[in-house]
Structures are given as C-alpha cells and as structure tokens.
Amino acid sequence: MTLQYQYPEHLRHTLKTLPSSPGVYIFYGSDQSFPLYIGKSINIRSRVQSHFRTQSEAKLLHMTTRIEFHQTIGEIGALLLESQLIKNHSPLFNKRLRVTRKLCSLRITDQTTQFVFSSETDFTNVKGLFGLFKTRHAAIDQLRELADKEQLCCGVLGLEKLTAGRPCFRFSLNKCAGACCGKETIERHQERLRSSLESIRVRSWPYPGRIALKEKSGDQTEYHILNNWLYLGTVNSLESGKAMVTPPSHFDRDSYKILCRYVFQSDSVKIIELD
C-alpha cells in the first residue's frame, strides 16, 4: 500500500530562511556528517520548494532534519560546487555526478577501433578519443547503434568475430556496406565511423596550465579555478587563484561537461590564463 504524501511540516520554517539566489543546497538527516542529497539552482528557495511538492521525494523529505545552503553569485559557480561536493560526500539520494573511477572512450585509427580506459590513459591531453562512457558496455551500445544507422561492420568494429574470406552476416541483410569483404575499404569505413562520432570527440585541455573563470553579478566577482578539466575551487581574487596548487591529475568528466556546455559556448564568462 502506498503511503499518502504528507507535506514536510517540520521543514516549513527552514524553507523560509533559504535565499532566492544561486547556489547549492544540502539536505541532512539525523547524521549531520553525511548529506542525504545535494542540489544546485539559480534560485535556491524555489528549487527546494519544488522538492516539497514532489510526492516521489517523500522519503527524502521525511528523513531530512536540516537544510544547509552555500550561495554563489552565478550558475557556473553553483554547477562546479555541486559537482565537487557530490564527489566528496557521495550523498545517499544523488545518482548523478558521483565519482566515476574508470571512464571508457573509443580511439579510432585507420585500421582499428580500440577501447581506452581512464585508469590506464590520461584523457586530459590525449587526442583522437571519442565519447566519455561510464562503462565498456555503454561504449559497445553506442557502436552497435551507429552500425545500424551507418551500415558499419560489426566485425571490423571488433564487436563480432569474422571468418577469413567471408562477409559478415549483416552484409547479407544489407546492414553492412562491406568493409568485411572488400566492398568498402577499411580506411573509408573508419572515416565514416569518425564522422559519425564527431559530436562526442573528447577535447584536449586547451590551455598551458590553470585558468580562472571570471563570473560577475552586479558588483560581485568570483574566480573559479580549473586545471586539466579539474575544478580546484572558487576565490575572490586572481592572486588567491594563482596560489592554488593542482593535485595529482585525473580527468573529471563532470567539470569537462560543464565547461564545454556552459562556458565554451558562451561569451558571458571571461577565461583568464594563470600559467
């Protein structure tokens, strides 16, 4: 039997104390050391109110005893801080943005398609990689989908075993253009594969070292410091940013996506090279 949703009256007063500004909010339960949920918004109060109206989140709200918030001056700061806090604390109810220790990508050469893993290769500066997949299985699914769409050969892709001198089964069904039997060159097949994956080509870190993302709101300014796709923190001055030290490098998928989607596609955030 489904329990009837009840408005979290014990949090009503807390809701009134939340600001209508950008930032990150944190739901805590009885154990104040480990968050239940971490979220971000350009309007913290409005976003938390939406949780209160969502029946599917009744369990989270029932367990919550306190809501904490950290204000930022803009959306970029909120996105980066949310990602960092979730990785650091692994909240019970967050499924996105948790640390992905072993990403998988595709390296396309003129002759082969290889699965490459972040545990073995630093994705930060390696060229010729396509896709940031959480598992090898997810990368295979992408290749199979492209094979059907573009008449690529699953044998040449390494997804099925080929018999020497014989075309693959999909060729007889007109689902393969014939790279397995000489109807299409391997080089041409691989070029079509690269073209199909171009939208998910992995970018190399485009700067010599650390950068500061300058975000302004009115007379307030924040500098978000990053290096090799890794978010180091937010400071109020460039001098403080230059003093920040980069920890041992590891590729951060979420910071990568935030920069590619919200920064490189916009003229509103100024990028300052620090090194």
PDB file of N, CA and C in Angstrom, residues 59-160:
ATOM      1  N   LYS A  59      10.237  10.194   0.830  1.00  0.00           N
ATOM      2  CA  LYS A  59      11.177   9.511   1.722  1.00  0.00           C
ATOM      3  C   LYS A  59      12.346  10.421   2.084  1.00  0.00           C
ATOM      4  N   LEU A  60      12.884  11.113   1.085  1.00  0.00           N
ATOM      5  CA  LEU A  60      13.981  12.050   1.339  1.00  0.00           C
ATOM      6  C   LEU A  60      13.552  13.137   2.314  1.00  0.00           C
ATOM      7  N   LEU A  61      12.385  13.719   2.097  1.00  0.00           N
ATOM      8  CA  LEU A  61      11.911  14.810   2.938  1.00  0.00           C
ATOM      9  C   LEU A  61      11.628  14.340   4.362  1.00  0.00           C
ATOM     10  N   HIS A  62      11.101  13.127   4.482  1.00  0.00           N
ATOM     11  CA  HIS A  62      10.803  12.582   5.817  1.00  0.00           C
ATOM     12  C   HIS A  62      12.095  12.387   6.611  1.00  0.00           C
ATOM     13  N   MET A  63      13.172  11.991   5.938  1.00  0.00           N
ATOM     14  CA  MET A  63      14.446  11.744   6.607  1.00  0.00           C
ATOM     15  C   MET A  63      15.220  13.032   6.895  1.00  0.00           C
ATOM     16  N   THR A  64      14.883  14.112   6.201  1.00  0.00           N
ATOM     17  CA  THR A  64      15.638  15.356   6.335  1.00  0.00           C
ATOM     18  C   THR A  64      15.307  16.074   7.641  1.00  0.00           C
ATOM     19  N   THR A  65      16.364  16.486   8.351  1.00  0.00           N
ATOM     20  CA  THR A  65      16.179  17.259   9.578  1.00  0.00           C
ATOM     21  C   THR A  65      16.703  18.685   9.440  1.00  0.00           C
ATOM     22  N   ARG A  66      17.553  18.912   8.442  1.00  0.00           N
ATOM     23  CA  ARG A  66      18.155  20.241   8.282  1.00  0.00           C
ATOM     24  C   ARG A  66      18.527  20.464   6.819  1.00  0.00           C
ATOM     25  N   ILE A  67      18.384  21.719   6.371  1.00  0.00           N
ATOM     26  CA  ILE A  67      18.787  22.076   5.009  1.00  0.00           C
ATOM     27  C   ILE A  67      19.829  23.193   5.097  1.00  0.00           C
ATOM     28  N   GLU A  68      20.998  22.920   4.555  1.00  0.00           N
ATOM     29  CA  GLU A  68      22.090  23.888   4.553  1.00  0.00           C
ATOM     30  C   GLU A  68      22.240  24.445   3.145  1.00  0.00           C
ATOM     31  N   PHE A  69      22.784  25.644   3.019  1.00  0.00           N
ATOM     32  CA  PHE A  69      22.984  26.197   1.682  1.00  0.00           C
ATOM     33  C   PHE A  69      24.305  26.949   1.604  1.00  0.00           C
ATOM     34  N   HIS A  70      24.844  27.010   0.374  1.00  0.00           N
ATOM     35  CA  HIS A  70      26.052  27.778   0.080  1.00  0.00           C
ATOM     36  C   HIS A  70      25.748  28.648  -1.138  1.00  0.00           C
ATOM     37  N   GLN A  71      25.728  29.945  -0.949  1.00  0.00           N
ATOM     38  CA  GLN A  71      25.402  30.854  -2.039  1.00  0.00           C
ATOM     39  C   GLN A  71      26.593  31.043  -2.978  1.00  0.00           C
ATOM     40  N   THR A  72      26.293  31.184  -4.263  1.00  0.00           N
ATOM     41  CA  THR A  72      27.273  31.564  -5.275  1.00  0.00           C
ATOM     42  C   THR A  72      26.700  32.782  -5.997  1.00  0.00           C
ATOM     43  N   ILE A  73      27.531  33.447  -6.793  1.00  0.00           N
ATOM     44  CA  ILE A  73      26.999  34.637  -7.467  1.00  0.00           C
ATOM     45  C   ILE A  73      26.420  34.307  -8.833  1.00  0.00           C
ATOM     46  N   GLY A  74      26.579  33.053  -9.278  1.00  0.00           N
ATOM     47  CA  GLY A  74      26.053  32.702 -10.583  1.00  0.00           C
ATOM     48  C   GLY A  74      25.916  31.202 -10.776  1.00  0.00           C
ATOM     49  N   GLU A  75      25.443  30.827 -11.953  1.00  0.00           N
ATOM     50  CA  GLU A  75      25.155  29.425 -12.252  1.00  0.00           C
ATOM     51  C   GLU A  75      26.419  28.581 -12.380  1.00  0.00           C
ATOM     52  N   ILE A  76      27.485  29.139 -12.992  1.00  0.00           N
ATOM     53  CA  ILE A  76      28.703  28.364 -13.189  1.00  0.00           C
ATOM     54  C   ILE A  76      29.285  27.930 -11.847  1.00  0.00           C
ATOM     55  N   GLY A  77      29.341  28.857 -10.909  1.00  0.00           N
ATOM     56  CA  GLY A  77      29.848  28.520  -9.584  1.00  0.00           C
ATOM     57  C   GLY A  77      29.009  27.456  -8.906  1.00  0.00           C
ATOM     58  N   ALA A  78      27.696  27.539  -9.070  1.00  0.00           N
ATOM     59  CA  ALA A  78      26.801  26.553  -8.466  1.00  0.00           C
ATOM     60  C   ALA A  78      27.006  25.172  -9.084  1.00  0.00           C
ATOM     61  N   LEU A  79      27.164  25.117 -10.399  1.00  0.00           N
ATOM     62  CA  LEU A  79      27.382  23.840 -11.086  1.00  0.00           C
ATOM     63  C   LEU A  79      28.674  23.173 -10.628  1.00  0.00           C
ATOM     64  N   LEU A  80      29.752  23.955 -10.582  1.00  0.00           N
ATOM     65  CA  LEU A  80      31.051  23.402 -10.205  1.00  0.00           C
ATOM     66  C   LEU A  80      31.070  22.961  -8.740  1.00  0.00           C
ATOM     67  N   LEU A  81      30.470  23.773  -7.859  1.00  0.00           N
ATOM     68  CA  LEU A  81      30.448  23.439  -6.438  1.00  0.00           C
ATOM     69  C   LEU A  81      29.596  22.202  -6.186  1.00  0.00           C
ATOM     70  N   GLU A  82      28.443  22.120  -6.833  1.00  0.00           N
ATOM     71  CA  GLU A  82      27.578  20.938  -6.670  1.00  0.00           C
ATOM     72  C   GLU A  82      28.339  19.671  -7.056  1.00  0.00           C
ATOM     73  N   SER A  83      28.999  19.708  -8.217  1.00  0.00           N
ATOM     74  CA  SER A  83      29.743  18.546  -8.690  1.00  0.00           C
ATOM     75  C   SER A  83      30.828  18.149  -7.693  1.00  0.00           C
ATOM     76  N   GLN A  84      31.566  19.127  -7.186  1.00  0.00           N
ATOM     77  CA  GLN A  84      32.643  18.851  -6.238  1.00  0.00           C
ATOM     78  C   GLN A  84      32.116  18.248  -4.937  1.00  0.00           C
ATOM     79  N   LEU A  85      31.051  18.830  -4.392  1.00  0.00           N
ATOM     80  CA  LEU A  85      30.503  18.355  -3.117  1.00  0.00           C
ATOM     81  C   LEU A  85      29.940  16.938  -3.227  1.00  0.00           C
ATOM     82  N   ILE A  86      29.280  16.639  -4.342  1.00  0.00           N
ATOM     83  CA  ILE A  86      28.729  15.295  -4.519  1.00  0.00           C
ATOM     84  C   ILE A  86      29.847  14.261  -4.585  1.00  0.00           C
ATOM     85  N   LYS A  87      30.920  14.594  -5.289  1.00  0.00           N
ATOM     86  CA  LYS A  87      32.055  13.665  -5.364  1.00  0.00           C
ATOM     87  C   LYS A  87      32.707  13.473  -3.994  1.00  0.00           C
ATOM     88  N   ASN A  88      32.789  14.543  -3.222  1.00  0.00           N
ATOM     89  CA  ASN A  88      33.446  14.467  -1.920  1.00  0.00           C
ATOM     90  C   ASN A  88      32.629  13.728  -0.875  1.00  0.00           C
ATOM     91  N   HIS A  89      31.286  13.791  -0.982  1.00  0.00           N
ATOM     92  CA  HIS A  89      30.435  13.279   0.090  1.00  0.00           C
ATOM     93  C   HIS A  89      29.541  12.101  -0.307  1.00  0.00           C
ATOM     94  N   SER A  90      29.371  11.840  -1.605  1.00  0.00           N
ATOM     95  CA  SER A  90      28.544  10.718  -2.083  1.00  0.00           C
ATOM     96  C   SER A  90      27.204  10.622  -1.354  1.00  0.00           C
ATOM     97  N   PRO A  91      26.335  11.635  -1.473  1.00  0.00           N
ATOM     98  CA  PRO A  91      25.043  11.618  -0.766  1.00  0.00           C
ATOM     99  C   PRO A  91      24.181  10.420  -1.172  1.00  0.00           C
ATOM    100  N   LEU A  92      23.395   9.961  -0.220  1.00  0.00           N
ATOM    101  CA  LEU A  92      22.583   8.758  -0.404  1.00  0.00           C
ATOM    102  C   LEU A  92      21.636   8.854  -1.593  1.00  0.00           C
ATOM    103  N   PHE A  93      21.006  10.032  -1.799  1.00  0.00           N
ATOM    104  CA  PHE A  93      19.964  10.155  -2.814  1.00  0.00           C
ATOM    105  C   PHE A  93      20.462  10.733  -4.143  1.00  0.00           C
ATOM    106  N   ASN A  94      21.740  11.011  -4.254  1.00  0.00           N
ATOM    107  CA  ASN A  94      22.277  11.503  -5.526  1.00  0.00           C
ATOM    108  C   ASN A  94      22.779  10.337  -6.362  1.00  0.00           C
ATOM    109  N   LYS A  95      22.315  10.260  -7.589  1.00  0.00           N
ATOM    110  CA  LYS A  95      22.798   9.233  -8.504  1.00  0.00           C
ATOM    111  C   LYS A  95      23.749   9.842  -9.538  1.00  0.00           C
ATOM    112  N   ARG A  96      23.482  11.091  -9.937  1.00  0.00           N
ATOM    113  CA  ARG A  96      24.359  11.762 -10.902  1.00  0.00           C
ATOM    114  C   ARG A  96      25.614  12.293 -10.213  1.00  0.00           C
ATOM    115  N   LEU A  97      26.624  12.557 -11.012  1.00  0.00           N
ATOM    116  CA  LEU A  97      27.818  13.301 -10.612  1.00  0.00           C
ATOM    117  C   LEU A  97      28.698  12.611  -9.576  1.00  0.00           C
ATOM    118  N   ARG A  98      28.383  11.364  -9.216  1.00  0.00           N
ATOM    119  CA  ARG A  98      29.289  10.661  -8.310  1.00  0.00           C
ATOM    120  C   ARG A  98      30.584  10.344  -9.053  1.00  0.00           C
ATOM    121  N   VAL A  99      31.617  10.078  -8.313  1.00  0.00           N
ATOM    122  CA  VAL A  99      32.925   9.835  -8.919  1.00  0.00           C
ATOM    123  C   VAL A  99      32.859   8.609  -9.827  1.00  0.00           C
ATOM    124  N   THR A 100      33.280   8.792 -11.067  1.00  0.00           N
ATOM    125  CA  THR A 100      33.413   7.682 -11.993  1.00  0.00           C
ATOM    126  C   THR A 100      34.902   7.383 -12.116  1.00  0.00           C
ATOM    127  N   ARG A 101      35.325   6.299 -11.513  1.00  0.00           N
ATOM    128  CA  ARG A 101      36.746   6.000 -11.406  1.00  0.00           C
ATOM    129  C   ARG A 101      37.351   5.540 -12.731  1.00  0.00           C
ATOM    130  N   LYS A 102      36.542   4.886 -13.578  1.00  0.00           N
ATOM    131  CA  LYS A 102      37.093   4.261 -14.773  1.00  0.00           C
ATOM    132  C   LYS A 102      36.214   4.566 -15.982  1.00  0.00           C
ATOM    133  N   LEU A 103      36.485   5.690 -16.637  1.00  0.00           N
ATOM    134  CA  LEU A 103      35.767   6.038 -17.843  1.00  0.00           C
ATOM    135  C   LEU A 103      36.303   5.238 -19.019  1.00  0.00           C
ATOM    136  N   CYS A 104      35.439   5.031 -20.008  1.00  0.00           N
ATOM    137  CA  CYS A 104      35.829   4.340 -21.236  1.00  0.00           C
ATOM    138  C   CYS A 104      35.644   5.287 -22.417  1.00  0.00           C
ATOM    139  N   SER A 105      36.575   5.260 -23.349  1.00  0.00           N
ATOM    140  CA  SER A 105      36.474   6.065 -24.563  1.00  0.00           C
ATOM    141  C   SER A 105      36.884   5.207 -25.751  1.00  0.00           C
ATOM    142  N   LEU A 106      36.644   5.719 -26.962  1.00  0.00           N
ATOM    143  CA  LEU A 106      36.982   5.000 -28.185  1.00  0.00           C
ATOM    144  C   LEU A 106      38.113   5.705 -28.900  1.00  0.00           C
ATOM    145  N   ARG A 107      39.155   4.968 -29.245  1.00  0.00           N
ATOM    146  CA  ARG A 107      40.239   5.508 -30.068  1.00  0.00           C
ATOM    147  C   ARG A 107      40.102   4.911 -31.469  1.00  0.00           C
ATOM    148  N   ILE A 108      39.897   5.781 -32.450  1.00  0.00           N
ATOM    149  CA  ILE A 108      39.667   5.342 -33.826  1.00  0.00           C
ATOM    150  C   ILE A 108      40.929   5.569 -34.652  1.00  0.00           C
ATOM    151  N   THR A 109      41.503   4.495 -35.197  1.00  0.00           N
ATOM    152  CA  THR A 109      42.631   4.610 -36.118  1.00  0.00           C
ATOM    153  C   THR A 109      42.149   4.249 -37.521  1.00  0.00           C
ATOM    154  N   ASP A 110      43.059   4.285 -38.496  1.00  0.00           N
ATOM    155  CA  ASP A 110      42.671   3.938 -39.866  1.00  0.00           C
ATOM    156  C   ASP A 110      42.342   2.459 -40.014  1.00  0.00           C
ATOM    157  N   GLN A 111      42.759   1.644 -39.064  1.00  0.00           N
ATOM    158  CA  GLN A 111      42.582   0.207 -39.186  1.00  0.00           C
ATOM    159  C   GLN A 111      41.755  -0.428 -38.070  1.00  0.00           C
ATOM    160  N   THR A 112      41.755   0.199 -36.893  1.00  0.00           N
ATOM    161  CA  THR A 112      41.120  -0.442 -35.745  1.00  0.00           C
ATOM    162  C   THR A 112      40.282   0.532 -34.927  1.00  0.00           C
ATOM    163  N   THR A 113      39.460  -0.061 -34.074  1.00  0.00           N
ATOM    164  CA  THR A 113      38.703   0.689 -33.061  1.00  0.00           C
ATOM    165  C   THR A 113      39.069   0.095 -31.711  1.00  0.00           C
ATOM    166  N   GLN A 114      39.602   0.925 -30.821  1.00  0.00           N
ATOM    167  CA  GLN A 114      40.095   0.441 -29.532  1.00  0.00           C
ATOM    168  C   GLN A 114      39.292   1.028 -28.383  1.00  0.00           C
ATOM    169  N   PHE A 115      39.123   0.252 -27.329  1.00  0.00           N
ATOM    170  CA  PHE A 115      38.522   0.728 -26.094  1.00  0.00           C
ATOM    171  C   PHE A 115      39.655   1.207 -25.190  1.00  0.00           C
ATOM    172  N   VAL A 116      39.559   2.453 -24.737  1.00  0.00           N
ATOM    173  CA  VAL A 116      40.608   3.061 -23.920  1.00  0.00           C
ATOM    174  C   VAL A 116      39.991   3.460 -22.575  1.00  0.00           C
ATOM    175  N   PHE A 117      40.722   3.227 -21.485  1.00  0.00           N
ATOM    176  CA  PHE A 117      40.182   3.483 -20.152  1.00  0.00           C
ATOM    177  C   PHE A 117      40.997   4.543 -19.423  1.00  0.00           C
ATOM    178  N   SER A 118      40.293   5.391 -18.680  1.00  0.00           N
ATOM    179  CA  SER A 118      40.950   6.497 -17.975  1.00  0.00           C
ATOM    180  C   SER A 118      41.877   6.005 -16.869  1.00  0.00           C
ATOM    181  N   SER A 119      41.683   4.777 -16.411  1.00  0.00           N
ATOM    182  CA  SER A 119      42.567   4.215 -15.395  1.00  0.00           C
ATOM    183  C   SER A 119      43.941   3.882 -15.965  1.00  0.00           C
ATOM    184  N   GLU A 120      44.032   3.816 -17.290  1.00  0.00           N
ATOM    185  CA  GLU A 120      45.282   3.467 -17.955  1.00  0.00           C
ATOM    186  C   GLU A 120      45.835   4.605 -18.801  1.00  0.00           C
ATOM    187  N   THR A 121      44.969   5.535 -19.203  1.00  0.00           N
ATOM    188  CA  THR A 121      45.358   6.636 -20.091  1.00  0.00           C
ATOM    189  C   THR A 121      44.803   7.941 -19.546  1.00  0.00           C
ATOM    190  N   ASP A 122      45.632   8.987 -19.504  1.00  0.00           N
ATOM    191  CA  ASP A 122      45.179  10.302 -19.053  1.00  0.00           C
ATOM    192  C   ASP A 122      44.404  10.961 -20.191  1.00  0.00           C
ATOM    193  N   PHE A 123      43.086  11.075 -20.029  1.00  0.00           N
ATOM    194  CA  PHE A 123      42.242  11.642 -21.077  1.00  0.00           C
ATOM    195  C   PHE A 123      42.466  13.145 -21.264  1.00  0.00           C
ATOM    196  N   THR A 124      43.176  13.776 -20.359  1.00  0.00           N
ATOM    197  CA  THR A 124      43.307  15.231 -20.369  1.00  0.00           C
ATOM    198  C   THR A 124      43.891  15.769 -21.665  1.00  0.00           C
ATOM    199  N   ASN A 125      44.948  15.130 -22.143  1.00  0.00           N
ATOM    200  CA  ASN A 125      45.653  15.668 -23.301  1.00  0.00           C
ATOM    201  C   ASN A 125      45.779  14.694 -24.472  1.00  0.00           C
ATOM    202  N   VAL A 126      45.174  13.515 -24.368  1.00  0.00           N
ATOM    203  CA  VAL A 126      45.243  12.541 -25.460  1.00  0.00           C
ATOM    204  C   VAL A 126      44.283  12.932 -26.580  1.00  0.00           C
ATOM    205  N   LYS A 127      44.766  12.924 -27.788  1.00  0.00           N
ATOM    206  CA  LYS A 127      43.938  13.288 -28.937  1.00  0.00           C
ATOM    207  C   LYS A 127      43.371  12.028 -29.600  1.00  0.00           C
ATOM    208  N   GLY A 128      42.288  12.221 -30.358  1.00  0.00           N
ATOM    209  CA  GLY A 128      41.717  11.116 -31.114  1.00  0.00           C
ATOM    210  C   GLY A 128      40.809  10.208 -30.315  1.00  0.00           C
ATOM    211  N   LEU A 129      40.274  10.702 -29.182  1.00  0.00           N
ATOM    212  CA  LEU A 129      39.330   9.921 -28.395  1.00  0.00           C
ATOM    213  C   LEU A 129      37.905  10.402 -28.653  1.00  0.00           C
ATOM    214  N   PHE A 130      36.960   9.453 -28.590  1.00  0.00           N
ATOM    215  CA  PHE A 130      35.559   9.783 -28.842  1.00  0.00           C
ATOM    216  C   PHE A 130      34.694   9.182 -27.742  1.00  0.00           C
ATOM    217  N   GLY A 131      33.895  10.052 -27.097  1.00  0.00           N
ATOM    218  CA  GLY A 131      32.951   9.594 -26.090  1.00  0.00           C
ATOM    219  C   GLY A 131      33.552   9.432 -24.715  1.00  0.00           C
ATOM    220  N   LEU A 132      32.738   9.731 -23.705  1.00  0.00           N
ATOM    221  CA  LEU A 132      33.106   9.520 -22.308  1.00  0.00           C
ATOM    222  C   LEU A 132      32.040   8.621 -21.696  1.00  0.00           C
ATOM    223  N   PHE A 133      32.282   7.330 -21.753  1.00  0.00           N
ATOM    224  CA  PHE A 133      31.306   6.349 -21.323  1.00  0.00           C
ATOM    225  C   PHE A 133      31.647   5.840 -19.928  1.00  0.00           C
ATOM    226  N   LYS A 134      30.631   5.594 -19.136  1.00  0.00           N
ATOM    227  CA  LYS A 134      30.860   5.123 -17.776  1.00  0.00           C
ATOM    228  C   LYS A 134      31.292   3.660 -17.744  1.00  0.00           C
ATOM    229  N   THR A 135      30.935   2.917 -18.795  1.00  0.00           N
ATOM    230  CA  THR A 135      31.321   1.507 -18.862  1.00  0.00           C
ATOM    231  C   THR A 135      31.668   1.127 -20.298  1.00  0.00           C
ATOM    232  N   ARG A 136      32.398   0.036 -20.448  1.00  0.00           N
ATOM    233  CA  ARG A 136      32.704  -0.506 -21.773  1.00  0.00           C
ATOM    234  C   ARG A 136      31.416  -0.923 -22.475  1.00  0.00           C
ATOM    235  N   HIS A 137      30.484  -1.447 -21.702  1.00  0.00           N
ATOM    236  CA  HIS A 137      29.204  -1.881 -22.274  1.00  0.00           C
ATOM    237  C   HIS A 137      28.465  -0.705 -22.925  1.00  0.00           C
ATOM    238  N   ALA A 138      28.522   0.473 -22.278  1.00  0.00           N
ATOM    239  CA  ALA A 138      27.864   1.662 -22.841  1.00  0.00           C
ATOM    240  C   ALA A 138      28.531   2.072 -24.154  1.00  0.00           C
ATOM    241  N   ALA A 139      29.850   1.940 -24.242  1.00  0.00           N
ATOM    242  CA  ALA A 139      30.560   2.251 -25.487  1.00  0.00           C
ATOM    243  C   ALA A 139      30.170   1.275 -26.587  1.00  0.00           C
ATOM    244  N   ILE A 140      30.022   0.000 -26.235  1.00  0.00           N
ATOM    245  CA  ILE A 140      29.599  -1.010 -27.216  1.00  0.00           C
ATOM    246  C   ILE A 140      28.194  -0.712 -27.723  1.00  0.00           C
ATOM    247  N   ASP A 141      27.306  -0.321 -26.832  1.00  0.00           N
ATOM    248  CA  ASP A 141      25.940   0.039 -27.242  1.00  0.00           C
ATOM    249  C   ASP A 141      25.955   1.174 -28.257  1.00  0.00           C
ATOM    250  N   GLN A 142      26.828   2.169 -28.036  1.00  0.00           N
ATOM    251  CA  GLN A 142      26.948   3.288 -28.967  1.00  0.00           C
ATOM    252  C   GLN A 142      27.424   2.806 -30.334  1.00  0.00           C
ATOM    253  N   LEU A 143      28.402   1.921 -30.350  1.00  0.00           N
ATOM    254  CA  LEU A 143      28.913   1.394 -31.613  1.00  0.00           C
ATOM    255  C   LEU A 143      27.855   0.575 -32.346  1.00  0.00           C
ATOM    256  N   ARG A 144      27.098  -0.231 -31.646  1.00  0.00           N
ATOM    257  CA  ARG A 144      26.059  -1.037 -32.283  1.00  0.00           C
ATOM    258  C   ARG A 144      24.969  -0.144 -32.882  1.00  0.00           C
ATOM    259  N   GLU A 145      24.638   0.922 -32.161  1.00  0.00           N
ATOM    260  CA  GLU A 145      23.628   1.861 -32.676  1.00  0.00           C
ATOM    261  C   GLU A 145      24.120   2.525 -33.957  1.00  0.00           C
ATOM    262  N   LEU A 146      25.396   2.938 -33.985  1.00  0.00           N
ATOM    263  CA  LEU A 146      25.967   3.549 -35.185  1.00  0.00           C
ATOM    264  C   LEU A 146      26.081   2.545 -36.326  1.00  0.00           C
ATOM    265  N   ALA A 147      26.393   1.297 -35.996  1.00  0.00           N
ATOM    266  CA  ALA A 147      26.500   0.263 -37.026  1.00  0.00           C
ATOM    267  C   ALA A 147      25.184   0.112 -37.772  1.00  0.00           C
ATOM    268  N   ASP A 148      24.071   0.111 -37.058  1.00  0.00           N
ATOM    269  CA  ASP A 148      22.756   0.001 -37.699  1.00  0.00           C
ATOM    270  C   ASP A 148      22.423   1.250 -38.516  1.00  0.00           C
ATOM    271  N   LYS A 149      22.785   2.398 -37.981  1.00  0.00           N
ATOM    272  CA  LYS A 149      22.435   3.665 -38.640  1.00  0.00           C
ATOM    273  C   LYS A 149      23.286   3.939 -39.870  1.00  0.00           C
ATOM    274  N   GLU A 150      24.582   3.590 -39.816  1.00  0.00           N
ATOM    275  CA  GLU A 150      25.529   3.972 -40.866  1.00  0.00           C
ATOM    276  C   GLU A 150      26.031   2.794 -41.701  1.00  0.00           C
ATOM    277  N   GLN A 151      25.432   1.619 -41.540  1.00  0.00           N
ATOM    278  CA  GLN A 151      25.862   0.414 -42.265  1.00  0.00           C
ATOM    279  C   GLN A 151      27.342   0.096 -42.017  1.00  0.00           C
ATOM    280  N   LEU A 152      27.747   0.220 -40.770  1.00  0.00           N
ATOM    281  CA  LEU A 152      29.106  -0.137 -40.382  1.00  0.00           C
ATOM    282  C   LEU A 152      29.179  -1.634 -40.095  1.00  0.00           C
ATOM    283  N   CYS A 153      30.372  -2.185 -40.182  1.00  0.00           N
ATOM    284  CA  CYS A 153      30.556  -3.622 -39.996  1.00  0.00           C
ATOM    285  C   CYS A 153      30.903  -3.945 -38.551  1.00  0.00           C
ATOM    286  N   CYS A 154      30.092  -4.745 -37.897  1.00  0.00           N
ATOM    287  CA  CYS A 154      30.347  -5.107 -36.505  1.00  0.00           C
ATOM    288  C   CYS A 154      31.620  -5.935 -36.365  1.00  0.00           C
ATOM    289  N   GLY A 155      31.983  -6.664 -37.427  1.00  0.00           N
ATOM    290  CA  GLY A 155      33.222  -7.421 -37.403  1.00  0.00           C
ATOM    291  C   GLY A 155      34.430  -6.511 -37.411  1.00  0.00           C
ATOM    292  N   VAL A 156      34.424  -5.514 -38.283  1.00  0.00           N
ATOM    293  CA  VAL A 156      35.524  -4.556 -38.349  1.00  0.00           C
ATOM    294  C   VAL A 156      35.586  -3.731 -37.075  1.00  0.00           C
ATOM    295  N   LEU A 157      34.444  -3.468 -36.471  1.00  0.00           N
ATOM    296  CA  LEU A 157      34.397  -2.721 -35.217  1.00  0.00           C
ATOM    297  C   LEU A 157      34.899  -3.547 -34.040  1.00  0.00           C
ATOM    298  N   GLY A 158      35.078  -4.839 -34.247  1.00  0.00           N
ATOM    299  CA  GLY A 158      35.558  -5.706 -33.176  1.00  0.00           C
ATOM    300  C   GLY A 158      34.462  -6.218 -32.271  1.00  0.00           C
ATOM    301  N   LEU A 159      33.219  -6.073 -32.700  1.00  0.00           N
ATOM    302  CA  LEU A 159      32.089  -6.486 -31.872  1.00  0.00           C
ATOM    303  C   LEU A 159      31.660  -7.925 -32.177  1.00  0.00           C
ATOM    304  N   GLU A 160      32.054  -8.427 -33.335  1.00  0.00           N
ATOM    305  CA  GLU A 160      31.731  -9.797 -33.731  1.00  0.00           C
ATOM    306  C   GLU A 160      32.945 -10.422 -34.403  1.00  0.00           C
TER     307      GLU A 160
END
